[in-house]
mmCIF file of C-alpha atoms in Angstrom:
data_model
loop_
_atom_site.group_PDB
_atom_site.id
_atom_site.type_symbol
_atom_site.label_atom_id
_atom_site.label_comp_id
_atom_site.label_asym_id
_atom_site.label_seq_id
_atom_site.Cartn_x
_atom_site.Cartn_y
_atom_site.Cartn_z
ATOM 1 C CA MET W 105 -7.921 -5.991 -0.028
ATOM 2 C CA ASN W 106 -4.633 -7.665 0.844
ATOM 3 C CA LEU W 107 -3.973 -11.202 -0.370
ATOM 4 C CA LYS W 108 -1.100 -13.648 0.028
ATOM 5 C CA LEU W 109 0.268 -14.867 -3.271
ATOM 6 C CA PRO W 110 2.082 -18.034 -4.305
ATOM 7 C CA PRO W 111 5.631 -17.732 -5.726
ATOM 8 C CA LYS W 112 5.678 -16.085 -9.118
ATOM 9 C CA THR W 113 7.882 -16.272 -12.170
ATOM 10 C CA ALA W 114 8.667 -12.869 -13.596
ATOM 11 C CA ALA W 115 8.845 -11.972 -17.243
ATOM 12 C CA ALA W 116 12.022 -10.572 -18.698
ATOM 13 C CA ALA W 117 12.374 -6.816 -18.340
ATOM 14 C CA PRO W 118 13.257 -4.299 -21.031
ATOM 15 C CA SER W 119 16.772 -2.944 -20.956
ATOM 16 C CA ALA W 120 17.447 -0.153 -18.513
ATOM 17 C CA SER W 121 17.740 3.339 -19.918
ATOM 18 C CA PRO W 122 21.011 5.283 -19.682
ATOM 19 C CA ALA W 123 19.516 7.195 -16.750
ATOM 20 C CA SER W 124 19.985 4.147 -14.567
ATOM 21 C CA GLN W 125 23.750 4.392 -14.952
ATOM 22 C CA ARG W 126 23.673 7.237 -12.393
ATOM 23 C CA PHE W 127 22.719 4.805 -9.635
ATOM 24 C CA HIS W 128 24.795 2.421 -7.593
ATOM 25 C CA LYS W 129 24.223 -0.833 -5.786
ATOM 26 C CA LEU W 130 22.597 -0.354 -2.457
ATOM 27 C CA HIS W 131 24.553 -0.607 0.780
ATOM 28 C CA PRO W 132 22.749 -1.290 4.071
ATOM 29 C CA LEU W 133 22.069 1.872 6.018
ATOM 30 C CA PRO W 134 23.613 2.499 9.414
ATOM 31 C CA SER W 135 21.264 2.247 12.389
ATOM 32 C CA SER W 136 20.839 6.029 12.297
ATOM 33 C CA PRO W 137 20.200 7.004 8.664
ATOM 34 C CA GLY W 138 22.230 10.003 7.652
ATOM 35 C CA SER W 139 21.170 12.833 5.442
ATOM 36 C CA ARG W 140 18.861 11.986 2.573
ATOM 37 C CA ASN W 141 19.627 12.997 -0.950
ATOM 38 C CA ARG W 142 17.490 13.015 -4.026
ATOM 39 C CA THR W 143 19.417 10.365 -5.879
ATOM 40 C CA ALA W 144 18.200 6.799 -5.808
ATOM 41 C CA CYS W 145 19.825 3.727 -4.331
ATOM 42 C CA ARG W 146 19.701 0.494 -6.236
ATOM 43 C CA PHE W 147 18.694 -2.814 -4.708
ATOM 44 C CA SER W 148 19.766 -5.848 -6.681
ATOM 45 C CA ALA W 149 18.541 -9.088 -5.178
ATOM 46 C CA PRO W 150 21.304 -11.264 -6.659
ATOM 47 C CA ALA W 151 23.878 -9.086 -4.891
ATOM 48 C CA MET W 152 22.711 -10.638 -1.602
ATOM 49 C CA SER W 153 24.498 -13.936 -2.084
ATOM 50 C CA THR W 154 23.238 -15.698 1.046
ATOM 51 C CA ALA W 155 19.808 -15.889 2.613
ATOM 52 C CA VAL W 156 19.170 -13.761 5.681
ATOM 53 C CA ASN W 157 19.645 -15.602 8.978
ATOM 54 C CA ARG W 158 16.541 -14.447 10.819
ATOM 55 C CA THR W 159 17.697 -15.756 14.172
ATOM 56 C CA SER W 160 21.303 -14.547 14.361
ATOM 57 C CA CYS W 161 21.281 -11.261 12.478
ATOM 58 C CA ALA W 162 18.851 -8.559 11.493
ATOM 59 C CA PRO W 163 17.784 -8.171 7.863
ATOM 60 C CA PRO W 164 19.565 -5.319 6.075
ATOM 61 C CA THR W 165 17.929 -1.892 6.090
ATOM 62 C CA VAL W 166 17.651 -0.236 2.679
ATOM 63 C CA ARG W 167 16.209 2.856 1.043
ATOM 64 C CA PRO W 168 14.010 2.450 -2.021
ATOM 65 C CA VAL W 169 14.643 4.070 -5.359
ATOM 66 C CA THR W 170 13.694 7.726 -4.913
ATOM 67 C CA ILE W 171 12.439 10.097 -7.632
ATOM 68 C CA HIS W 172 12.364 13.870 -7.170
ATOM 69 C CA PHE W 173 8.910 15.315 -7.802
ATOM 70 C CA SER W 174 10.205 17.768 -10.412
ATOM 71 C CA ASP W 175 11.636 14.860 -12.411
ATOM 72 C CA LEU W 176 8.348 12.975 -12.108
ATOM 73 C CA GLN W 177 6.441 15.968 -13.472
ATOM 74 C CA ASP W 178 8.566 16.036 -16.623
ATOM 75 C CA LYS W 179 6.806 13.820 -19.164
ATOM 76 C CA SER W 180 9.791 14.081 -21.483
ATOM 77 C CA ALA W 181 12.147 12.638 -18.846
ATOM 78 C CA ASP W 182 13.200 9.039 -19.339
ATOM 79 C CA LEU W 183 12.680 7.473 -15.909
ATOM 80 C CA SER W 184 12.536 3.916 -17.203
ATOM 81 C CA GLY W 185 15.744 2.976 -15.435
ATOM 82 C CA LEU W 186 14.381 4.123 -12.101
ATOM 83 C CA ILE W 187 11.024 2.448 -12.656
ATOM 84 C CA GLU W 188 12.800 -0.801 -13.506
ATOM 85 C CA GLU W 189 15.032 -0.597 -10.437
ATOM 86 C CA GLY W 190 12.083 0.009 -8.144
ATOM 87 C CA PHE W 191 9.265 -1.955 -9.763
ATOM 88 C CA GLY W 192 10.975 -4.305 -12.214
ATOM 89 C CA PRO W 193 11.657 -8.051 -11.773
ATOM 90 C CA LYS W 194 14.837 -7.404 -9.762
ATOM 91 C CA GLY W 195 13.359 -4.589 -7.689
ATOM 92 C CA LEU W 196 11.564 -4.538 -4.359
ATOM 93 C CA GLY W 197 8.221 -3.454 -5.799
ATOM 94 C CA ILE W 198 8.501 -0.051 -4.107
ATOM 95 C CA LEU W 199 9.812 3.441 -4.826
ATOM 96 C CA SER W 200 9.401 6.822 -3.171
ATOM 97 C CA VAL W 201 8.764 10.340 -4.423
ATOM 98 C CA SER W 202 10.459 13.247 -2.646
ATOM 99 C CA HIS W 203 9.948 17.025 -2.503
ATOM 100 C CA VAL W 204 6.193 16.960 -3.211
ATOM 101 C CA PRO W 205 4.991 20.522 -2.464
ATOM 102 C CA GLY W 206 2.589 20.656 0.472
ATOM 103 C CA PHE W 207 2.753 16.947 1.265
ATOM 104 C CA SER W 208 4.385 17.206 4.692
ATOM 105 C CA SER W 209 1.726 19.521 6.117
ATOM 106 C CA LEU W 210 -1.149 17.419 4.723
ATOM 107 C CA ARG W 211 0.405 14.298 6.238
ATOM 108 C CA GLN W 212 0.763 15.964 9.627
ATOM 109 C CA ASN W 213 -2.810 17.280 9.525
ATOM 110 C CA LEU W 214 -4.381 13.889 8.864
ATOM 111 C CA LEU W 215 -2.191 11.644 11.011
ATOM 112 C CA HIS W 216 -2.689 13.881 14.047
ATOM 113 C CA LEU W 217 -6.447 13.288 13.700
ATOM 114 C CA SER W 218 -6.038 9.517 13.868
ATOM 115 C CA PRO W 219 -5.874 9.235 17.697
ATOM 116 C CA ARG W 220 -8.716 11.705 18.072
ATOM 117 C CA LEU W 221 -10.890 9.551 15.829
ATOM 118 C CA ALA W 222 -9.938 6.347 17.628
ATOM 119 C CA ASN W 223 -10.724 7.874 21.015
ATOM 120 C CA LEU W 224 -14.207 9.103 20.136
ATOM 121 C CA PRO W 225 -16.962 7.663 22.347
ATOM 122 C CA GLU W 226 -17.963 4.156 21.325
ATOM 123 C CA GLU W 227 -21.459 5.270 20.378
ATOM 124 C CA GLU W 228 -19.976 7.805 17.937
ATOM 125 C CA LYS W 229 -17.693 5.206 16.347
ATOM 126 C CA GLN W 230 -20.585 2.780 15.994
ATOM 127 C CA LYS W 231 -22.354 5.383 13.854
ATOM 128 C CA LEU W 232 -19.362 5.193 11.483
ATOM 129 C CA GLU W 233 -19.456 1.415 11.025
ATOM 130 C CA ASP W 234 -20.744 -0.175 7.818
ATOM 131 C CA PRO W 235 -21.119 -3.969 8.104
ATOM 132 C CA ASP W 236 -22.806 -4.121 4.666
ATOM 133 C CA SER W 237 -19.475 -3.182 3.046
ATOM 134 C CA ARG W 238 -17.638 -5.729 5.233
ATOM 135 C CA TYR W 239 -16.388 -2.674 7.155
ATOM 136 C CA ASN W 240 -14.625 -1.317 4.070
ATOM 137 C CA PHE W 241 -16.222 2.103 4.585
ATOM 138 C CA GLY W 242 -16.065 4.063 7.811
ATOM 139 C CA TRP W 243 -14.682 2.785 11.125
ATOM 140 C CA SER W 244 -13.385 -0.743 11.629
ATOM 141 C CA HIS W 245 -11.914 -2.197 14.818
ATOM 142 C CA GLY W 246 -11.551 -5.867 15.668
ATOM 143 C CA LYS W 247 -13.094 -6.962 12.360
ATOM 144 C CA GLU W 248 -9.826 -7.884 10.663
ATOM 145 C CA MET W 249 -8.255 -11.228 11.541
ATOM 146 C CA LEU W 250 -4.620 -11.713 12.463
ATOM 147 C CA GLU W 251 -2.521 -14.526 10.989
ATOM 148 C CA SER W 252 -3.238 -16.445 14.216
ATOM 149 C CA GLY W 253 -6.952 -16.334 13.397
ATOM 150 C CA LYS W 254 -7.730 -13.992 16.287
ATOM 151 C CA PRO W 255 -9.432 -10.583 15.845
ATOM 152 C CA ASP W 256 -6.977 -7.716 15.488
ATOM 153 C CA LYS W 257 -7.682 -5.430 18.445
ATOM 154 C CA LEU W 258 -4.341 -3.626 18.234
ATOM 155 C CA LYS W 259 -5.376 -1.203 15.514
ATOM 156 C CA GLY W 260 -8.400 0.638 14.197
ATOM 157 C CA SER W 261 -8.999 1.755 10.603
ATOM 158 C CA PHE W 262 -11.077 4.382 8.881
ATOM 159 C CA TYR W 263 -11.865 3.788 5.195
ATOM 160 C CA ALA W 264 -13.171 6.283 2.642
ATOM 161 C CA ASN W 265 -13.017 7.103 -1.041
ATOM 162 C CA PRO W 266 -11.073 10.396 -1.215
ATOM 163 C CA VAL W 267 -12.512 11.341 -4.603
ATOM 164 C CA LEU W 268 -16.195 10.352 -4.589
ATOM 165 C CA ASP W 269 -18.536 10.302 -1.594
ATOM 166 C CA VAL W 270 -21.111 8.351 -3.616
ATOM 167 C CA PRO W 271 -19.430 6.277 -6.363
ATOM 168 C CA THR W 272 -22.779 5.018 -7.675
ATOM 169 C CA THR W 273 -26.467 4.965 -6.796
ATOM 170 C CA ASP W 274 -27.086 1.695 -8.669
ATOM 171 C CA LYS W 275 -28.473 -0.615 -5.979
ATOM 172 C CA SER W 276 -27.518 -3.790 -7.849
ATOM 173 C CA LEU W 277 -23.895 -2.657 -8.056
ATOM 174 C CA ILE W 278 -23.865 -1.634 -4.389
ATOM 175 C CA GLN W 279 -25.155 -5.074 -3.461
ATOM 176 C CA ARG W 280 -22.690 -6.907 -5.704
ATOM 177 C CA TYR W 281 -19.587 -4.805 -4.930
ATOM 178 C CA PRO W 282 -20.284 -3.298 -1.503
ATOM 179 C CA SER W 283 -16.624 -2.639 -0.647
ATOM 180 C CA TYR W 284 -16.211 -0.533 -3.811
ATOM 181 C CA CYS W 285 -19.639 0.950 -4.449
ATOM 182 C CA GLY W 286 -20.670 1.972 -0.938
ATOM 183 C CA ARG W 287 -20.759 5.581 0.205
ATOM 184 C CA ASN W 288 -18.472 7.439 2.565
ATOM 185 C CA ILE W 289 -19.424 7.909 6.220
ATOM 186 C CA TRP W 290 -17.928 11.024 7.841
ATOM 187 C CA PRO W 291 -18.032 12.048 11.519
ATOM 188 C CA ASN W 292 -19.455 15.445 10.586
ATOM 189 C CA SER W 293 -20.440 16.347 14.142
ATOM 190 C CA ALA W 294 -17.854 14.522 16.239
ATOM 191 C CA LEU W 295 -14.771 15.286 14.104
ATOM 192 C CA PRO W 296 -15.740 17.552 11.185
ATOM 193 C CA GLU W 297 -12.145 18.352 10.147
ATOM 194 C CA LEU W 298 -11.460 14.709 9.248
ATOM 195 C CA GLU W 299 -13.205 14.855 5.868
ATOM 196 C CA VAL W 300 -11.150 17.752 4.496
ATOM 197 C CA ALA W 301 -7.853 16.378 5.833
ATOM 198 C CA PHE W 302 -8.548 12.863 4.515
ATOM 199 C CA LYS W 303 -9.611 14.001 1.063
ATOM 200 C CA SER W 304 -6.756 16.505 0.716
ATOM 201 C CA LEU W 305 -4.038 13.968 1.455
ATOM 202 C CA GLY W 306 -5.741 11.163 -0.455
ATOM 203 C CA GLN W 307 -6.183 13.260 -3.591
ATOM 204 C CA MET W 308 -2.571 14.451 -3.459
ATOM 205 C CA ILE W 309 -1.261 10.881 -3.214
ATOM 206 C CA LEU W 310 -3.569 9.897 -6.084
ATOM 207 C CA ASN W 311 -2.390 12.754 -8.314
ATOM 208 C CA VAL W 312 1.271 11.964 -7.698
ATOM 209 C CA GLY W 313 0.470 8.295 -8.219
ATOM 210 C CA LEU W 314 -0.963 9.093 -11.641
ATOM 211 C CA MET W 315 2.392 10.645 -12.546
ATOM 212 C CA VAL W 316 4.163 7.502 -11.347
ATOM 213 C CA ALA W 317 1.722 5.440 -13.450
ATOM 214 C CA TYR W 318 2.554 7.514 -16.557
ATOM 215 C CA HIS W 319 6.252 6.680 -16.262
ATOM 216 C CA CYS W 320 5.394 3.037 -15.524
ATOM 217 C CA ASP W 321 3.533 2.956 -18.841
ATOM 218 C CA GLN W 322 6.549 4.413 -20.635
ATOM 219 C CA TYR W 323 8.784 1.707 -19.174
ATOM 220 C CA VAL W 324 6.400 -1.149 -19.989
ATOM 221 C CA SER W 325 5.842 0.119 -23.551
ATOM 222 C CA LYS W 326 9.553 -0.364 -24.285
ATOM 223 C CA GLY W 327 9.241 -4.100 -23.847
ATOM 224 C CA THR W 328 5.669 -4.907 -24.856
ATOM 225 C CA GLN W 329 3.327 -4.140 -27.669
ATOM 226 C CA ASN W 330 0.782 -1.477 -26.782
ATOM 227 C CA ARG W 331 -2.463 -3.253 -25.928
ATOM 228 C CA GLY W 332 -4.464 -0.151 -26.797
ATOM 229 C CA ASP W 333 -6.090 0.047 -23.362
ATOM 230 C CA GLY W 334 -4.395 3.275 -22.292
ATOM 231 C CA GLY W 335 -2.152 1.639 -19.719
ATOM 232 C CA LEU W 336 -2.006 2.020 -15.959
ATOM 233 C CA GLN W 337 -2.430 5.794 -15.867
ATOM 234 C CA GLN W 338 -5.669 5.840 -17.840
ATOM 235 C CA THR W 339 -7.026 2.886 -15.871
ATOM 236 C CA LEU W 340 -6.508 4.734 -12.583
ATOM 237 C CA LEU W 341 -7.596 8.106 -13.932
ATOM 238 C CA HIS W 342 -11.094 6.844 -14.765
ATOM 239 C CA SER W 343 -11.597 4.662 -11.692
ATOM 240 C CA ARG W 344 -14.249 5.238 -9.023
ATOM 241 C CA CYS W 345 -12.742 2.578 -6.739
ATOM 242 C CA HIS W 346 -9.838 4.323 -4.994
ATOM 243 C CA LYS W 347 -9.866 3.720 -1.252
ATOM 244 C CA GLY W 348 -7.965 5.482 1.521
ATOM 245 C CA ARG W 349 -7.242 3.838 4.867
ATOM 246 C CA LEU W 350 -6.287 5.828 7.953
ATOM 247 C CA LEU W 351 -4.746 3.501 10.539
ATOM 248 C CA TYR W 352 -4.287 3.963 14.257
ATOM 249 C CA TYR W 353 -2.370 1.518 16.446
ATOM 250 C CA PHE W 354 -3.557 1.747 20.047
ATOM 251 C CA PRO W 355 -0.999 2.182 22.857
ATOM 252 C CA THR W 356 -0.285 -0.925 24.888
ATOM 253 C CA ARG W 357 0.264 -1.019 28.652
ATOM 254 C CA GLN W 358 3.229 -3.274 28.059
ATOM 255 C CA SER W 359 4.723 -4.997 25.061
ATOM 256 C CA ALA W 360 1.786 -6.684 23.331
ATOM 257 C CA PHE W 361 4.097 -9.311 21.918
ATOM 258 C CA ALA W 362 5.470 -12.183 23.946
ATOM 259 C CA LYS W 363 9.205 -12.725 24.078
ATOM 260 C CA LYS W 364 8.849 -15.985 22.207
ATOM 261 C CA ASP W 365 7.541 -13.988 19.238
ATOM 262 C CA GLU W 366 10.459 -11.565 19.107
ATOM 263 C CA ASP W 367 11.566 -12.852 15.727
ATOM 264 C CA GLY W 368 8.083 -12.529 14.231
ATOM 265 C CA MET W 369 8.076 -9.992 11.425
ATOM 266 C CA SER W 370 4.362 -9.533 10.889
ATOM 267 C CA SER W 371 3.238 -8.408 14.349
ATOM 268 C CA TRP W 372 1.637 -5.124 13.195
ATOM 269 C CA CYS W 373 0.484 -6.213 9.730
ATOM 270 C CA GLY W 374 0.633 -9.741 8.334
ATOM 271 C CA TRP W 375 2.448 -10.842 5.208
ATOM 272 C CA HIS W 376 0.474 -9.977 2.094
ATOM 273 C CA THR W 377 0.749 -8.719 -1.478
ATOM 274 C CA ASP W 378 -1.505 -5.830 -2.477
ATOM 275 C CA HIS W 379 -4.392 -6.853 -4.704
ATOM 276 C CA GLY W 380 -4.984 -3.625 -6.646
ATOM 277 C CA SER W 381 -2.856 -1.565 -9.007
ATOM 278 C CA LEU W 382 -0.757 0.881 -7.000
ATOM 279 C CA THR W 383 -0.632 1.671 -3.273
ATOM 280 C CA GLY W 384 0.521 5.034 -1.908
ATOM 281 C CA LEU W 385 1.938 5.115 1.635
ATOM 282 C CA THR W 386 2.950 7.748 4.154
ATOM 283 C CA CYS W 387 5.730 7.270 6.661
ATOM 284 C CA ALA W 388 4.220 6.382 10.039
ATOM 285 C CA MET W 389 3.892 8.905 12.873
ATOM 286 C CA TYR W 390 4.653 7.798 16.439
ATOM 287 C CA LEU W 391 3.136 9.438 19.517
ATOM 288 C CA ARG W 392 3.359 9.041 23.271
ATOM 289 C CA ASP W 393 1.081 11.032 25.584
ATOM 290 C CA GLY W 394 0.076 13.152 22.597
ATOM 291 C CA GLU W 395 3.653 14.125 21.743
ATOM 292 C CA GLN W 396 5.265 13.126 18.464
ATOM 293 C CA ILE W 397 8.442 11.070 18.985
ATOM 294 C CA PRO W 398 10.853 9.005 16.848
ATOM 295 C CA CYS W 399 10.139 5.293 16.750
ATOM 296 C CA PRO W 400 11.982 3.836 19.779
ATOM 297 C CA ASP W 401 12.723 0.507 18.065
ATOM 298 C CA SER W 402 14.935 0.590 14.972
ATOM 299 C CA ALA W 403 13.755 -2.904 14.011
ATOM 300 C CA ALA W 404 10.111 -1.822 13.689
ATOM 301 C CA GLY W 405 8.642 -0.936 10.315
ATOM 302 C CA LEU W 406 8.096 -2.185 6.758
ATOM 303 C CA TYR W 407 9.695 -5.449 5.620
ATOM 304 C CA ILE W 408 9.681 -6.769 2.058
ATOM 305 C CA LYS W 409 10.572 -10.156 0.597
ATOM 306 C CA SER W 410 12.641 -9.770 -2.549
ATOM 307 C CA ARG W 411 12.048 -11.742 -5.705
ATOM 308 C CA THR W 412 14.669 -14.206 -4.430
ATOM 309 C CA ASP W 413 12.801 -14.576 -1.126
ATOM 310 C CA GLN W 414 15.309 -12.516 0.836
ATOM 311 C CA LEU W 415 14.114 -10.242 3.609
ATOM 312 C CA VAL W 416 14.939 -6.528 3.862
ATOM 313 C CA LYS W 417 13.678 -3.627 5.962
ATOM 314 C CA VAL W 418 12.715 -0.605 3.853
ATOM 315 C CA VAL W 419 12.834 2.977 5.146
ATOM 316 C CA TYR W 420 11.842 6.264 3.515
ATOM 317 C CA GLY W 421 11.506 9.805 4.773
ATOM 318 C CA GLU W 422 8.592 11.562 6.449
ATOM 319 C CA ASP W 423 8.496 13.977 3.523
ATOM 320 C CA GLU W 424 8.305 11.212 0.903
ATOM 321 C CA ILE W 425 5.385 9.257 -0.557
ATOM 322 C CA ALA W 426 6.109 5.571 -1.118
ATOM 323 C CA TYR W 427 4.380 3.595 -3.882
ATOM 324 C CA GLN W 428 4.049 -0.175 -4.121
ATOM 325 C CA ILE W 429 2.914 -2.240 -7.086
ATOM 326 C CA GLY W 430 -0.164 -4.457 -6.720
ATOM 327 C CA GLU W 431 -0.761 -7.835 -8.314
ATOM 328 C CA THR W 432 -3.317 -6.516 -10.825
ATOM 329 C CA THR W 433 -0.645 -4.307 -12.360
ATOM 330 C CA GLU W 434 1.847 -7.173 -12.362
ATOM 331 C CA ILE W 435 -0.531 -9.366 -14.345
ATOM 332 C CA LEU W 436 -1.529 -6.692 -16.855
ATOM 333 C CA SER W 437 2.082 -5.629 -17.421
ATOM 334 C CA GLY W 438 3.108 -9.193 -18.143
ATOM 335 C CA GLY W 439 5.493 -9.189 -15.201
ATOM 336 C CA TYR W 440 7.396 -6.052 -16.184
ATOM 337 C CA LEU W 441 6.075 -4.371 -13.015
ATOM 338 C CA CYS W 442 6.257 -6.648 -9.998
ATOM 339 C CA ALA W 443 4.406 -6.857 -6.696
ATOM 340 C CA THR W 444 6.204 -8.190 -3.628
ATOM 341 C CA PRO W 445 5.032 -9.640 -0.286
ATOM 342 C CA HIS W 446 5.454 -7.277 2.652
ATOM 343 C CA CYS W 447 4.533 -6.889 6.319
ATOM 344 C CA VAL W 448 4.950 -4.439 9.201
ATOM 345 C CA ARG W 449 6.841 -5.318 12.357
ATOM 346 C CA ALA W 450 5.756 -3.772 15.647
ATOM 347 C CA ALA W 451 7.987 -1.840 18.015
ATOM 348 C CA ARG W 452 9.148 -3.932 20.971
ATOM 349 C CA GLY W 453 10.740 -3.514 24.369
ATOM 350 C CA GLU W 454 10.058 -1.272 27.338
ATOM 351 C CA GLU W 455 10.441 1.886 25.255
ATOM 352 C CA ALA W 456 7.513 0.740 23.113
ATOM 353 C CA SER W 457 5.108 0.842 26.048
ATOM 354 C CA GLU W 458 2.275 3.346 25.558
ATOM 355 C CA LEU W 459 3.419 3.954 21.977
ATOM 356 C CA GLU W 460 0.803 5.082 19.445
ATOM 357 C CA ARG W 461 1.260 4.767 15.673
ATOM 358 C CA SER W 462 -0.661 6.500 12.878
ATOM 359 C CA THR W 463 -0.281 6.053 9.144
ATOM 360 C CA PHE W 464 -2.243 6.324 5.882
ATOM 361 C CA ALA W 465 -2.469 4.208 2.732
ATOM 362 C CA LEU W 466 -4.247 4.909 -0.546
ATOM 363 C CA PHE W 467 -5.213 1.855 -2.583
ATOM 364 C CA MET W 468 -5.430 2.819 -6.249
ATOM 365 C CA GLN W 469 -7.284 0.244 -8.294
ATOM 366 C CA PRO W 470 -9.318 -0.090 -11.495
ATOM 367 C CA ASP W 471 -13.009 0.723 -11.679
ATOM 368 C CA TRP W 472 -15.268 -2.228 -10.937
ATOM 369 C CA ASN W 473 -16.476 -2.046 -14.563
ATOM 370 C CA GLU W 474 -12.970 -1.652 -16.023
ATOM 371 C CA VAL W 475 -12.327 -4.458 -18.501
ATOM 372 C CA LEU W 476 -8.963 -6.033 -17.750
ATOM 373 C CA LYS W 477 -7.389 -7.545 -20.871
ATOM 374 C CA PHE W 478 -5.073 -10.255 -19.655
ATOM 375 C CA PRO W 479 -1.941 -11.032 -21.677
ATOM 376 C CA GLU W 480 -1.063 -14.322 -23.358
ATOM 377 C CA ASN W 481 1.349 -15.305 -20.603
ATOM 378 C CA VAL W 482 -0.435 -15.097 -17.249
ATOM 379 C CA HIS W 483 1.912 -16.097 -14.428
ATOM 380 C CA ILE W 484 -0.317 -15.365 -11.404
ATOM 381 C CA HIS W 485 -3.638 -17.114 -10.638
ATOM 382 C CA GLN W 486 -3.368 -19.189 -13.786
ATOM 383 C CA GLU W 487 -6.222 -21.374 -12.568
ATOM 384 C CA LEU W 488 -8.522 -18.318 -12.553
ATOM 385 C CA ILE W 489 -7.409 -16.400 -15.620
ATOM 386 C CA LYS W 490 -7.263 -17.674 -19.189
ATOM 387 C CA SER W 491 -4.652 -16.376 -21.616
ATOM 388 C CA ASN W 492 -5.852 -13.437 -23.737
ATOM 389 C CA SER W 493 -9.111 -13.329 -21.788
ATOM 390 C CA SER W 494 -11.037 -10.380 -20.361
ATOM 391 C CA LEU W 495 -12.714 -9.778 -17.011
ATOM 392 C CA THR W 496 -13.968 -6.677 -15.286
ATOM 393 C CA PHE W 497 -12.037 -5.753 -12.167
ATOM 394 C CA GLY W 498 -15.142 -6.541 -10.126
ATOM 395 C CA GLU W 499 -15.412 -10.025 -11.637
ATOM 396 C CA TYR W 500 -11.708 -10.602 -11.096
ATOM 397 C CA THR W 501 -12.033 -9.576 -7.443
ATOM 398 C CA GLU W 502 -14.948 -11.978 -6.971
ATOM 399 C CA LYS W 503 -12.816 -14.835 -8.286
ATOM 400 C CA LEU W 504 -10.090 -13.984 -5.805
ATOM 401 C CA LEU W 505 -12.579 -13.786 -2.943
ATOM 402 C CA ASP W 506 -13.811 -17.245 -3.893
ATOM 403 C CA LYS W 507 -10.245 -18.548 -3.953
ATOM 404 C CA TYR W 508 -8.905 -17.002 -0.773
ATOM 405 C CA TYR W 509 -11.849 -16.260 1.492
ATOM 406 C CA HIS W 510 -14.730 -18.413 0.239
ATOM 407 C CA LEU W 511 -17.074 -15.483 0.872
ATOM 408 C CA ARG W 512 -19.417 -16.437 -1.907
ATOM 409 C CA SER W 513 -20.978 -19.801 -2.631
#
């Protein structure tokens, strides 16, 4: 679930470890990014002394902090400096992991299935729909609303839990938390290879995400007293709520976006801040007539608002997994790990005609029964959460639904 958040005040961060001294302030990338290396670039919001002029110049393009998989695997490595630069109060709320063995092939396998799924006969796709879960399992098209209030017909989504086909058989839980407790729906006859490809990629992103969570816990523990709840890694390790989303953006006969909207940033995905704990993302794949091509519009892609409300475009490699912090983690970490608003801008111009886009996201979040112990200083949703209080993740989600969507009386 993606929610817009009000401005937030971040807590002070622990001091960076000596490892961070290896990294330099980030410079905007040229229009054609050069070779990638395994070292990280540093984004420091205060270094951008003036606000971006959205009408006369493009926002700068930056690379997130990048961690090599072998470094991430090393539990004895002090990655606190990198975690702070990516996820801390002065970061962009995103980092990437490079050189993950086998990731590239799993990404290719799944994303190439996205157009095949979207182009199944309508009667087959209807079998994959689950209105009881608010279309949070199986196929969804035209059910999500754009910022304009109109149904989003530009993209289709397929949702599934990559770990558990049946998270629970408790009917009361399924009724109360249908978007978490429902069961997977696979096109076993129409597209049988989807299940294996979806689960393989989703589980890999989850396992790498658990490693990221371990180093997040090490960073947070330097500045806070251990709450005794096991931290982010243990919360995610025991959850039954993880949800993968395979997205397919349909080709358009012509630019689907009027010229008057050329400066709009959120044409593919509206501004939002992730609700859960940690989101894993693949780099998007672009196709035309079934052939994979580079994105024809350098302005298209992921945009993030910094903690000082400055806009940047973030790019990472096809062979990297990006991770973004969600608001639940920000609250529980006392602001040491920070979520940021982000959106996706569509490709524009004649070259974007007939362009298809496929991508995948894994939303890692606590179990619906996980008791969240909120800290003394709660700086998000203060009207919903009392200091030093406890709620299950399911109860917390219900409060947010009441606040933002009024789905329950």
